[in-house]
Coordinates of C-alpha atoms in Angstrom, one line a residue:
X14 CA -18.9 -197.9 -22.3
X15 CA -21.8 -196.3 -24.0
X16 CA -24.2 -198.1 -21.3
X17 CA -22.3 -197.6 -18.4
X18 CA -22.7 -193.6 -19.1
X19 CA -26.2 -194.2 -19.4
X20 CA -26.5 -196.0 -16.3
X21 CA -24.7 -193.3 -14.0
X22 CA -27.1 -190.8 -15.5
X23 CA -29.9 -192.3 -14.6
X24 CA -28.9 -192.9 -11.4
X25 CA -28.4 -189.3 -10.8
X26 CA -31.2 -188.3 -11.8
X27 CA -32.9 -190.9 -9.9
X28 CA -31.2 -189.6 -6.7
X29 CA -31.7 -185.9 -8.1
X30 CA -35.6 -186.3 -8.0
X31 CA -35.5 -188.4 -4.9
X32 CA -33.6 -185.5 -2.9
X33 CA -36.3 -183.1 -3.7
X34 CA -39.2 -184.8 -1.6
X35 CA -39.0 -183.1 1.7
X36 CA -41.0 -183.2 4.7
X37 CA -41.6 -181.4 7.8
X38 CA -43.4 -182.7 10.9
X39 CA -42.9 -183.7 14.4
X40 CA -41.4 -186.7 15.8
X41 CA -43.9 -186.9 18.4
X42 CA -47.2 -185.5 19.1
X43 CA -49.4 -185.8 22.3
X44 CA -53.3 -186.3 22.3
X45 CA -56.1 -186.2 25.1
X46 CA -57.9 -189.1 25.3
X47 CA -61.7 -187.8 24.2
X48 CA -60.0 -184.8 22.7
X49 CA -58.2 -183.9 18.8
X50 CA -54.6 -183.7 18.1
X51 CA -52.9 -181.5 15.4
X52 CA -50.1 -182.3 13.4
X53 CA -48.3 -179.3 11.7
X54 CA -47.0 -180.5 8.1
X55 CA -45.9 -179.0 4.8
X56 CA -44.3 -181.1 2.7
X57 CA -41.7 -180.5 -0.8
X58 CA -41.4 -181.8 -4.6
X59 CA -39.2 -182.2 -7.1
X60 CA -39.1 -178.8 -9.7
X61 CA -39.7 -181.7 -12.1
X62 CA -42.9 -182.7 -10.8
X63 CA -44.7 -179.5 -10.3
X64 CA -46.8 -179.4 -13.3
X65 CA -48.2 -182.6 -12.0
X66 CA -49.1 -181.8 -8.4
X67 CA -52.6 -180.1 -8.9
X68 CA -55.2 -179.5 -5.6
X69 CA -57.4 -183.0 -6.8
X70 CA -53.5 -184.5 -5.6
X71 CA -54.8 -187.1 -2.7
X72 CA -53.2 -186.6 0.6
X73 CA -53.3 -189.7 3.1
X74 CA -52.0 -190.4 6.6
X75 CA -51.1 -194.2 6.7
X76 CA -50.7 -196.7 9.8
X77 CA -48.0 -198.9 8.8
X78 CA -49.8 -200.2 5.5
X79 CA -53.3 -199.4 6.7
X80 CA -55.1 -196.2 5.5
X81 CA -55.8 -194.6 8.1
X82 CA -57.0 -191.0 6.6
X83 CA -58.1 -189.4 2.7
X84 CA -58.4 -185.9 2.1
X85 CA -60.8 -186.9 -0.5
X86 CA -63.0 -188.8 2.1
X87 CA -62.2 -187.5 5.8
X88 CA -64.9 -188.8 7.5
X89 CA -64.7 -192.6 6.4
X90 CA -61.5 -193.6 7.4
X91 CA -60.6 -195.0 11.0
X92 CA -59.6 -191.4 12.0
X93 CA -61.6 -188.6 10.8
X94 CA -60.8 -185.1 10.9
X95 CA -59.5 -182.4 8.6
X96 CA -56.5 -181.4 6.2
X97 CA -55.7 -178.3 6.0
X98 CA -54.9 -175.6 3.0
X99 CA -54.6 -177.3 -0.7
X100 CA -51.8 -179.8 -2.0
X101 CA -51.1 -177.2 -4.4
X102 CA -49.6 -174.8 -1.2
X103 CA -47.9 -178.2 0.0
X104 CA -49.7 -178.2 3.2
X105 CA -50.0 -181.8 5.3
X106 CA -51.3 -180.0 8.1
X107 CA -53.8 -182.5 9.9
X108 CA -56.2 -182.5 12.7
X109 CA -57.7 -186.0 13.9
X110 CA -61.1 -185.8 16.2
X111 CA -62.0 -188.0 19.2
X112 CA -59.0 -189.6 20.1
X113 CA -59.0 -192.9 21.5
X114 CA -55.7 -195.2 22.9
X115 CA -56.4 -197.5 19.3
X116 CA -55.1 -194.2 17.6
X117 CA -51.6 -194.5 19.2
X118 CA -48.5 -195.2 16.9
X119 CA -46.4 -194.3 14.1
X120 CA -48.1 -192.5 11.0
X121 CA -46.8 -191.4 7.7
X122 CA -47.9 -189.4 4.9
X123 CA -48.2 -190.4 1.3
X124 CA -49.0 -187.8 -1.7
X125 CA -50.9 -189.2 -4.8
X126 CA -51.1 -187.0 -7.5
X127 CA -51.1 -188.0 -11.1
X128 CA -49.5 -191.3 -12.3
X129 CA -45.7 -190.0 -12.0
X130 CA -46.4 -188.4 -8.9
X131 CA -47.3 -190.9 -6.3
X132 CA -45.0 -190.9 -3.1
X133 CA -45.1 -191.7 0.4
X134 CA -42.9 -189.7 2.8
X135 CA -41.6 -192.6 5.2
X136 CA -38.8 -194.0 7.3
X137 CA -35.5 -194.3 6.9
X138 CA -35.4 -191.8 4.5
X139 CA -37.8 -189.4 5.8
X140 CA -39.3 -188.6 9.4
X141 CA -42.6 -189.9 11.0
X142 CA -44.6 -189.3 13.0
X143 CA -45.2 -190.6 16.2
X144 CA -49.3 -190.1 18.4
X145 CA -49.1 -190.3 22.0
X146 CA -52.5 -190.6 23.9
X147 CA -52.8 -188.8 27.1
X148 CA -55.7 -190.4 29.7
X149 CA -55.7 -187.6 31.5
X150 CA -54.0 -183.6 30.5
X151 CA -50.7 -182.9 32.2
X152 CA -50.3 -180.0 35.1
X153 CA -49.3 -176.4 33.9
X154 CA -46.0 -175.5 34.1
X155 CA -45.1 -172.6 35.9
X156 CA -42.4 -170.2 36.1
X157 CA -40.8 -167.2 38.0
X158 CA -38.5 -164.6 36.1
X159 CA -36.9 -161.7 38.1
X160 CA -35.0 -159.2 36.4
X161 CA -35.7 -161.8 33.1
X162 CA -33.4 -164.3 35.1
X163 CA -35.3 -167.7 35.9
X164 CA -35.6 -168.2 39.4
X165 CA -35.7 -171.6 41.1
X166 CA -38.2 -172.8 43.8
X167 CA -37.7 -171.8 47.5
X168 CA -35.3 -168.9 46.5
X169 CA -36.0 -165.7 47.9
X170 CA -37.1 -162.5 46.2
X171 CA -35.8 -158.8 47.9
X172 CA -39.4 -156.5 48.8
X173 CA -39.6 -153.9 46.1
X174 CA -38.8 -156.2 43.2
X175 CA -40.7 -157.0 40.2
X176 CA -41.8 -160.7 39.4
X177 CA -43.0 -162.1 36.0
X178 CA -44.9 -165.7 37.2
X179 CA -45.5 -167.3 33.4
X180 CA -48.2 -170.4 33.3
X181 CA -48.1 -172.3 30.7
X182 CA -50.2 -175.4 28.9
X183 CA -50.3 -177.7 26.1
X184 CA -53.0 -176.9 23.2
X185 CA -54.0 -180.6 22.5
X186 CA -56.7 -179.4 20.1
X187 CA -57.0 -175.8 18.5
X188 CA -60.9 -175.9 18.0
X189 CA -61.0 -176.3 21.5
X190 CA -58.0 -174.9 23.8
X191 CA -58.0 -174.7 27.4
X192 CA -58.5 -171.8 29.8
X193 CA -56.0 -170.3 32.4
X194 CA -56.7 -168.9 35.4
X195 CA -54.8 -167.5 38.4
X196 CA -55.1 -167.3 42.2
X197 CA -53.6 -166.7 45.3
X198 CA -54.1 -167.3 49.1
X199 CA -53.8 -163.4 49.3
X200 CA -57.4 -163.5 48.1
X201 CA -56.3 -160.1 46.1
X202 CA -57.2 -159.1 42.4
X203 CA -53.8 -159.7 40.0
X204 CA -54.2 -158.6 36.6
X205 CA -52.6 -161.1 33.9
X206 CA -51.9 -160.8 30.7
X207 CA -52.3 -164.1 28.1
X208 CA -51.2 -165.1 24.4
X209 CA -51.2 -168.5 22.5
X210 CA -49.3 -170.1 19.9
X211 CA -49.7 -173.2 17.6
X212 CA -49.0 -175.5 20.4
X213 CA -49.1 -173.6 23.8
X214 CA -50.9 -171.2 25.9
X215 CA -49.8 -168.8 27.9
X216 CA -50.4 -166.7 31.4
X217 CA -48.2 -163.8 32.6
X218 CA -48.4 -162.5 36.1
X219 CA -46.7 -159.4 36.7
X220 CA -46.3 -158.2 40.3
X221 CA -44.1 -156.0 42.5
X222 CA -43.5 -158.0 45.3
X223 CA -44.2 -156.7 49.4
X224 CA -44.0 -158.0 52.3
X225 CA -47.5 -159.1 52.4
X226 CA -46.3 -161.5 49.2
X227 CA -44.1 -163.1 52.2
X228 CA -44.9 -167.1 52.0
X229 CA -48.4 -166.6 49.4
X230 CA -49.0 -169.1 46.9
X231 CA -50.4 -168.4 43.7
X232 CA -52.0 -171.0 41.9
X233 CA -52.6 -171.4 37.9
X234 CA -55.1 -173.7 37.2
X235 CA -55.7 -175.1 33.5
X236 CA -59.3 -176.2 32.4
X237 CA -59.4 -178.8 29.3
X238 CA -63.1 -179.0 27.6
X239 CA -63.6 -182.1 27.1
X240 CA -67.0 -184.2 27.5
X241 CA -66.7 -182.9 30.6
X242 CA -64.6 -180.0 31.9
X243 CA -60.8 -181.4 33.4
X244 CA -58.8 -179.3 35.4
X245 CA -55.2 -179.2 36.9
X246 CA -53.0 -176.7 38.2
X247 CA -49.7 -175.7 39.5
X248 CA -48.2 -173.5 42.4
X249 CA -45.3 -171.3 43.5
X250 CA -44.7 -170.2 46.6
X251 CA -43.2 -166.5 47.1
X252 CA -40.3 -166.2 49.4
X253 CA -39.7 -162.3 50.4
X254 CA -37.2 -160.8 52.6
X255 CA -38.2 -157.6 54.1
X256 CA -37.2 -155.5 57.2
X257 CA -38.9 -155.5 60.6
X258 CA -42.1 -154.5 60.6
X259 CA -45.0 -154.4 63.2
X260 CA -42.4 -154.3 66.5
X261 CA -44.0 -154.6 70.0
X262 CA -43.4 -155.1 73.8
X263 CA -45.3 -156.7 76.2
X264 CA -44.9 -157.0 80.2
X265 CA -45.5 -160.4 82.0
X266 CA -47.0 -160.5 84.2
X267 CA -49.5 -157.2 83.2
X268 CA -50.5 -154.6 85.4
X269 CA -48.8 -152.8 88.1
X270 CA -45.0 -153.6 88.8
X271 CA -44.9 -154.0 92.2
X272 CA -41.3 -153.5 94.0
X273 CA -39.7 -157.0 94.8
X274 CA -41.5 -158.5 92.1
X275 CA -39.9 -160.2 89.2
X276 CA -40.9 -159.0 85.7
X277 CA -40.3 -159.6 81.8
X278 CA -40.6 -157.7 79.1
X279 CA -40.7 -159.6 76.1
X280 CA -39.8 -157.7 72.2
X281 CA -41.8 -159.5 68.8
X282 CA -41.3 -158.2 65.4
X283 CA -42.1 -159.2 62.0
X284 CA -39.2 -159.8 59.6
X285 CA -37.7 -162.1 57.2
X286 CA -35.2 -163.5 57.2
X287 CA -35.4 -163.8 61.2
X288 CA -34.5 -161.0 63.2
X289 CA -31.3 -160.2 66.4
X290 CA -33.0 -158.7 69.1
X291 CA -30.9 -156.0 71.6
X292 CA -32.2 -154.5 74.6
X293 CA -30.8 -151.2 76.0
X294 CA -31.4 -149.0 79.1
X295 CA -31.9 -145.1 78.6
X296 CA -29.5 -143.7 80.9
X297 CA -29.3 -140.2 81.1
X298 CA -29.6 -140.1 77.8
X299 CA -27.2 -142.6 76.5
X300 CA -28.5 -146.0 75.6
X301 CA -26.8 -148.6 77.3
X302 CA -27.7 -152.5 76.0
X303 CA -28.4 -154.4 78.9
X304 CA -29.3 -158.0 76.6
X305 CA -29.8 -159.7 74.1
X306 CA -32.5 -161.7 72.9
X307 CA -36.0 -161.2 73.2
X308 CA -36.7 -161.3 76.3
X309 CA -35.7 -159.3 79.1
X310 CA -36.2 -160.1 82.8
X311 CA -35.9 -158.2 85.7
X312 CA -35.6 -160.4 89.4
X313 CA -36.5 -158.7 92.5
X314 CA -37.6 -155.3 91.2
X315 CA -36.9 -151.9 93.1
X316 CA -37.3 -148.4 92.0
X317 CA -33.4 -148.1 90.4
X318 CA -35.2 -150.6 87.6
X319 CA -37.6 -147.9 86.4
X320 CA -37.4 -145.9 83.5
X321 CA -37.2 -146.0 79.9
X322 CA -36.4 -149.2 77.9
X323 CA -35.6 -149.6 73.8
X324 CA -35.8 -153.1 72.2
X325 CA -34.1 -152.9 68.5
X326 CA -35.3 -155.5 65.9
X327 CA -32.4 -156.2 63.3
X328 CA -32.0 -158.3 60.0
X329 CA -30.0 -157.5 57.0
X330 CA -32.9 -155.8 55.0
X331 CA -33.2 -152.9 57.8
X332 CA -33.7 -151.8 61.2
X333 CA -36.6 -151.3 63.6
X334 CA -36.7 -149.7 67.3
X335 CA -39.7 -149.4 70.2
X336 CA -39.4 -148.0 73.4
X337 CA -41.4 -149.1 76.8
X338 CA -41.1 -146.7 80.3
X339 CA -40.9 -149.0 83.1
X340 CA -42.5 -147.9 86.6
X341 CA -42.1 -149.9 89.8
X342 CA -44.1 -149.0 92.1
X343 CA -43.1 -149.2 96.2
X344 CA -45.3 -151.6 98.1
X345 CA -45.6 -149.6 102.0
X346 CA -47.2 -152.1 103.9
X347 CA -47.8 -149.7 107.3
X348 CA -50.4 -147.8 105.2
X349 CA -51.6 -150.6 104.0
X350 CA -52.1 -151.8 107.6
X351 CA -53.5 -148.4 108.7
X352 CA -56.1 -148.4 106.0
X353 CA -57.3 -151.9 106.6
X354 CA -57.7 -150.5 110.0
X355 CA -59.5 -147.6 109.4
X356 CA -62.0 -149.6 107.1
X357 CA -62.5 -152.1 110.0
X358 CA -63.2 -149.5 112.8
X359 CA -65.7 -147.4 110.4
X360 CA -67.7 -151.4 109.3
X361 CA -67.9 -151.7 113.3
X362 CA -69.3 -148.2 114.0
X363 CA -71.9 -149.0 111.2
X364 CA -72.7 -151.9 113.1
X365 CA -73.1 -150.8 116.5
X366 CA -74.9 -147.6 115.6
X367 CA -76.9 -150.1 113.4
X368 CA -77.7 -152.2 116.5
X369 CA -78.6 -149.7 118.9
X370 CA -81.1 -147.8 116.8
X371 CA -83.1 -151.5 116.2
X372 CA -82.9 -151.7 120.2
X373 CA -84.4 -148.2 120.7
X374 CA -86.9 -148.8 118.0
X375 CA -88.2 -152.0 119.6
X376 CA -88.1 -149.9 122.8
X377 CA -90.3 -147.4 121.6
X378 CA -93.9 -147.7 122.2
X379 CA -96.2 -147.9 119.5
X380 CA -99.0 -145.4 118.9
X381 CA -101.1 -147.5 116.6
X382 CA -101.1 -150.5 119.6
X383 CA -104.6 -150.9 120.6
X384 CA -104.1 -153.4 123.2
X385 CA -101.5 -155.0 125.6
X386 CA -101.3 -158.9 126.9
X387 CA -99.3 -159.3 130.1
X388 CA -98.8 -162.7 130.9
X389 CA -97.8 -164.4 133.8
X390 CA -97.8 -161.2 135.8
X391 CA -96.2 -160.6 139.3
X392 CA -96.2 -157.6 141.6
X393 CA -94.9 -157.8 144.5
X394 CA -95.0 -155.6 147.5
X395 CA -93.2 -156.2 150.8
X396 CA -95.0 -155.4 154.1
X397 CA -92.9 -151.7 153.9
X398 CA -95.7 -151.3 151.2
X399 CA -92.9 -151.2 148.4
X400 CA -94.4 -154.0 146.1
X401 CA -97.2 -155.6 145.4
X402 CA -97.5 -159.5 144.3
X403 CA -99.9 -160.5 142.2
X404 CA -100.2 -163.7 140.7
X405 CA -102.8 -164.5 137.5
X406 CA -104.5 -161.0 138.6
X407 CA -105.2 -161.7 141.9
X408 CA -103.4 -160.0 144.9
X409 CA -101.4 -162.7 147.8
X410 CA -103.1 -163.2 151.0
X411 CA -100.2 -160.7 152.8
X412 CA -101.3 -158.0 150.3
X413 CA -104.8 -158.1 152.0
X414 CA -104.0 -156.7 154.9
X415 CA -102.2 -153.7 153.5
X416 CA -103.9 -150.2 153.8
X417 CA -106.3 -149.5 151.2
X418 CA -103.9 -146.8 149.4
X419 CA -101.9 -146.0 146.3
X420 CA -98.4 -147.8 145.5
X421 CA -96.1 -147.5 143.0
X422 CA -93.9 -150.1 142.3
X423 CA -91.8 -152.2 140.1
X424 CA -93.6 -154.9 137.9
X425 CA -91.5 -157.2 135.7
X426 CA -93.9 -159.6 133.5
X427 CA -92.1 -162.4 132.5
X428 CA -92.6 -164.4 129.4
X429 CA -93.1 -168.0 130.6
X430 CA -96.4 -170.0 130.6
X431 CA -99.4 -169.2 132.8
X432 CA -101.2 -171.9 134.6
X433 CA -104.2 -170.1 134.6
X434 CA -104.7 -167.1 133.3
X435 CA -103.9 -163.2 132.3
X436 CA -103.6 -159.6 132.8
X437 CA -104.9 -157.8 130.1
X438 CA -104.8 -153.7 129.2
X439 CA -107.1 -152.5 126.9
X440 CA -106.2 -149.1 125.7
X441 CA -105.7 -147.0 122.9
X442 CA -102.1 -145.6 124.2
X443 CA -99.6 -147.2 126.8
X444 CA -97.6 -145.5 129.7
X445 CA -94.7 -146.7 131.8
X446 CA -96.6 -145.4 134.8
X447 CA -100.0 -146.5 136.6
X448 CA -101.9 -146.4 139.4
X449 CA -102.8 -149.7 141.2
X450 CA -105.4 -149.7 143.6
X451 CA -106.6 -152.8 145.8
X452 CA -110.4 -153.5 146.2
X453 CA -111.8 -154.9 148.8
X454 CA -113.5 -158.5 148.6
X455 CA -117.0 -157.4 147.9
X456 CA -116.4 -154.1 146.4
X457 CA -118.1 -153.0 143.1
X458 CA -116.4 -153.9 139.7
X459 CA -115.2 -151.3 137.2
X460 CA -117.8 -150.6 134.5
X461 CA -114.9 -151.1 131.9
X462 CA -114.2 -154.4 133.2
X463 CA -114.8 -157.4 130.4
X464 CA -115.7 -160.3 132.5
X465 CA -117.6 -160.8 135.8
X466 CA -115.4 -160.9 139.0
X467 CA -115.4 -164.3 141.3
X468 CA -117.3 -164.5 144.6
X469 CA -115.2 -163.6 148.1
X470 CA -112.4 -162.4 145.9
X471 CA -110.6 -159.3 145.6
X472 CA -110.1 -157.2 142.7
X473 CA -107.4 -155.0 141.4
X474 CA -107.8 -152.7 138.6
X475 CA -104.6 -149.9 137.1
X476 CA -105.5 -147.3 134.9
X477 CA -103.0 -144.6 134.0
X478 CA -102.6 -141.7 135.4
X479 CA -100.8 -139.5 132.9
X480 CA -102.7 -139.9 130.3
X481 CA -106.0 -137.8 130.4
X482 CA -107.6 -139.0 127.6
X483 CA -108.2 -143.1 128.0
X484 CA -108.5 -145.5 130.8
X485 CA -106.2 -148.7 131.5
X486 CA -108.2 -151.6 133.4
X487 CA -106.2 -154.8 134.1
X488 CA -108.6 -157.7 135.4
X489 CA -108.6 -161.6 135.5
X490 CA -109.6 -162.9 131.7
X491 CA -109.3 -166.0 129.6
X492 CA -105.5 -167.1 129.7
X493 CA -104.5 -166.9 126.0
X494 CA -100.8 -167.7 126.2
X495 CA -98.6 -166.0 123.5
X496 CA -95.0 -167.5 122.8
X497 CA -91.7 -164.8 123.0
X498 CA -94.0 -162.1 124.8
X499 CA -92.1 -158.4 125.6
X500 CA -90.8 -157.9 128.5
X501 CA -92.5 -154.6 130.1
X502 CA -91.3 -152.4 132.8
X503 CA -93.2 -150.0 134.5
X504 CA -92.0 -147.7 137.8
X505 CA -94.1 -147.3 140.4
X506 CA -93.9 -144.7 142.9

């Protein structure tokens, strides 16, 4: 009896002391390949076995049965690092540097103290602890409080209300902890406010939200220093109703509205959600709709279609008007006609006028001309002693026996070829009248004349008679033919 009483106090005892070793830690931690990973851990006694536990107490991290870390040697085990705080404040807290995948599993943690205090805190009776490597870090997360209220993707926020947007990401090691930054296709400062905790960091972005937030995305990205800097981030997308903004009309096509044409006028506006359009008519001063949609058109135009038009832009969050004056303009086609008309008669005045002056220009002699060629010359004169022929400057045998006398007469010099030769008139100024005279065969030869006369033939010289102050001497020369000569004229009387 006696032994069984022992036996049952020793066994509760036993279980006393055993129920005193506490432990608190994580079931799981996760660590970036290249990086550290913290394990937050405080750990209890029995009140017995406090005068044992002093701060020389070992504190190992074990790997199934393999040591894998001693405070009393951290930097010769498999995984180096630190322990934080003293055994004597019951603090496991460990961080373990350069992470590799060998480093993944299940650890413990084992206390050894003096030779009644030696204990490891392991499964079943206590938790462990389980390392996850990480090849690469995770995205951010991000999230959207309105009114403190989480909201979930693709909903829509009313203009005028205020948005928290939190980013959040892991703190795989404390030593080094990433960076947060935020962005936004608005390309517009925001101003954010951060914080951290053992495990987390954290981004707020506090907006009031506009229209111009309408479809934006803001981006957080999350930098990780490792060997080299990684980085991921994470979006959101603003959804916004607002009213109609930004309402305008356009006319197709543009320009003048010409009567009988067809026209459209065609309403835009900027809204969301989408907007009803409505078209109405100011009619002496009431505002009749006409249609709806937006676009209005208008077949086979006529002044009853002018005057003033309203499109109204419409959606649940308000309410937008703009007015357009239409003016159709009558197309009269007989003053068209009579202007075309007028244009054409005043072009063919120009012209003629135009025309004559060149042929009274090319009529009028020349004062500068210092010489005339007339080539191919005729003169005729019948036997009434009205014209005179004379062919490459030599009278006809008929105008031989004709009185020695004065004659006026017609002479046309046509432009063709000579045969032979040419009239010329050497004189500083030109008249349309002259005096021919006919010499006798024999008769002595003008002192002006240029070249000697042929024997036995008769002679006939002009010179002209109203002008006082220079001689004109036709005579036989050279023939020098010259293409598209003048015709000239002169009256002889």
């Amino acid at each position: 009896m006696e032994t069984l009483v022992m036996f049952l106090l020793t066994g509760s005892l036993i279980q006393g002391v055993l129920c005193s070793y506490k432990i608190n830690l994580p079931n799981r931690v996760e660590a970036l390949k290249g990086s550290c990973v913290f394990i937050p851990c405080t750990f209890d006694i029995g009140q017995n076995l406090k005068n044992d536990l002093t701060d020389s107490a070992k504190r190992k991290w074990f790997k199934g049965k393999t040591l894998q870390f001693d405070s009393s040697s951290p930097n010769n085990g498999p995984l180096k690092g630190e322990i934080f705080g003293t055994a004597t404040q019951k603090n496991c807290t460990t961080c373990f540097d350069n992470i590799s995948q060998s480093h993944k599993g299940s650890y413990y943690f084992r206390l050894e103290g003096s030779d009644t205090l030696q204990y490891s805190y392991k499964e079943p009776k206590h938790s462990q602890v389980q390392i996850v490597v990480l090849e690469s870090p995770p995205k951010p997360t991000l999230r959207v409080f309105k009114d403190q209220q989480e909201l979930m993707k693709m909903m829509e926020v009313i203009e005028g209300s205020s948005v928290n947007l939190r980013c959040s990401t892991k703190i795989f090691c404390p030593s080094r902890p990433p960076s947060l930054r935020w962005s936004s296709s608005l390309n517009e400062n925001v101003t954010e406010k951060q914080y951290q905790n053992q495990t987390e960091l954290i981004s707020d972005l506090n907006l009031t939200v506009s229209h111009r937030h309408h479809r934006v995305t803001f981006t957080c990205t999350a930098t990780h220093q490792l060997q080299q800097p990684i980085t991921t981030q994470e979006s959101w997308m603003l959804l916004v109703q607002y009213a109609p903004r930004n309402t305008s009309v356009t006319i197709n096509p543009a320009g003048l509205v010409l009567e009988g044409r067809s026209v459209t006028l065609s309403c835009s506006s900027n809204a969301n959600p989408a907007v009803n359009y409505t078209w109405y008519r100011d009619t002496n001063g009431l505002l009749n709709p006409v249609q709806t949609g937006p676009n209005l058109t208008i077949n086979d135009t006529d002044s009853t279609h002018s005057g003033q038009y309203y499109c109204t832009a419409e959606n649940k969050r308000g309410t937008q008007n703009i007015s357009l004056l239409l003016d159709v303009q009558c197309f009269h086609y007989p003053s068209v006609l009579l202007g075309a008309a007028v244009i054409a008669s005043v072009m063919m005045s120009v012209c003629i006028m135009k025309l004559c002056y060149e042929r009274k220009r090319k009529e009028k002699p020349s004062e500068t001309t210092s010489g005339l060629i007339l080539t191919h010359t005729t003169v005729a004169l019948d036997n009434d002693g009205q014209f005179v022929d004379v062919n490459n400057g030599m009278p006809s045998s008929t105008a031989l026996s004709a009185p020695e006398s004065l004659h006026y007469s017609s002479i046309n010099f046509i432009n063709t070829e000579p045969p032979s030769g040419e009239i010329r008139g050497i004189a500083s100024l030109t008249s349309e009248y002259a005096a021919v005279q006919d010499h006798p065969a024999g008769a002595a030869e003008n002192n002006n004349s240029t070249s000697e006369a042929e024997p036995k033939k008769q002679k006939m010289t002009a010179e002209i008679t109203d002008t006082p102050s220079e001689d004109v001497i036709y005579e036989n020369t050279s023939h020098r033919y010259r293409q598209k000569e003048p015709l000239v004229s002169a009256d002889c009387r």
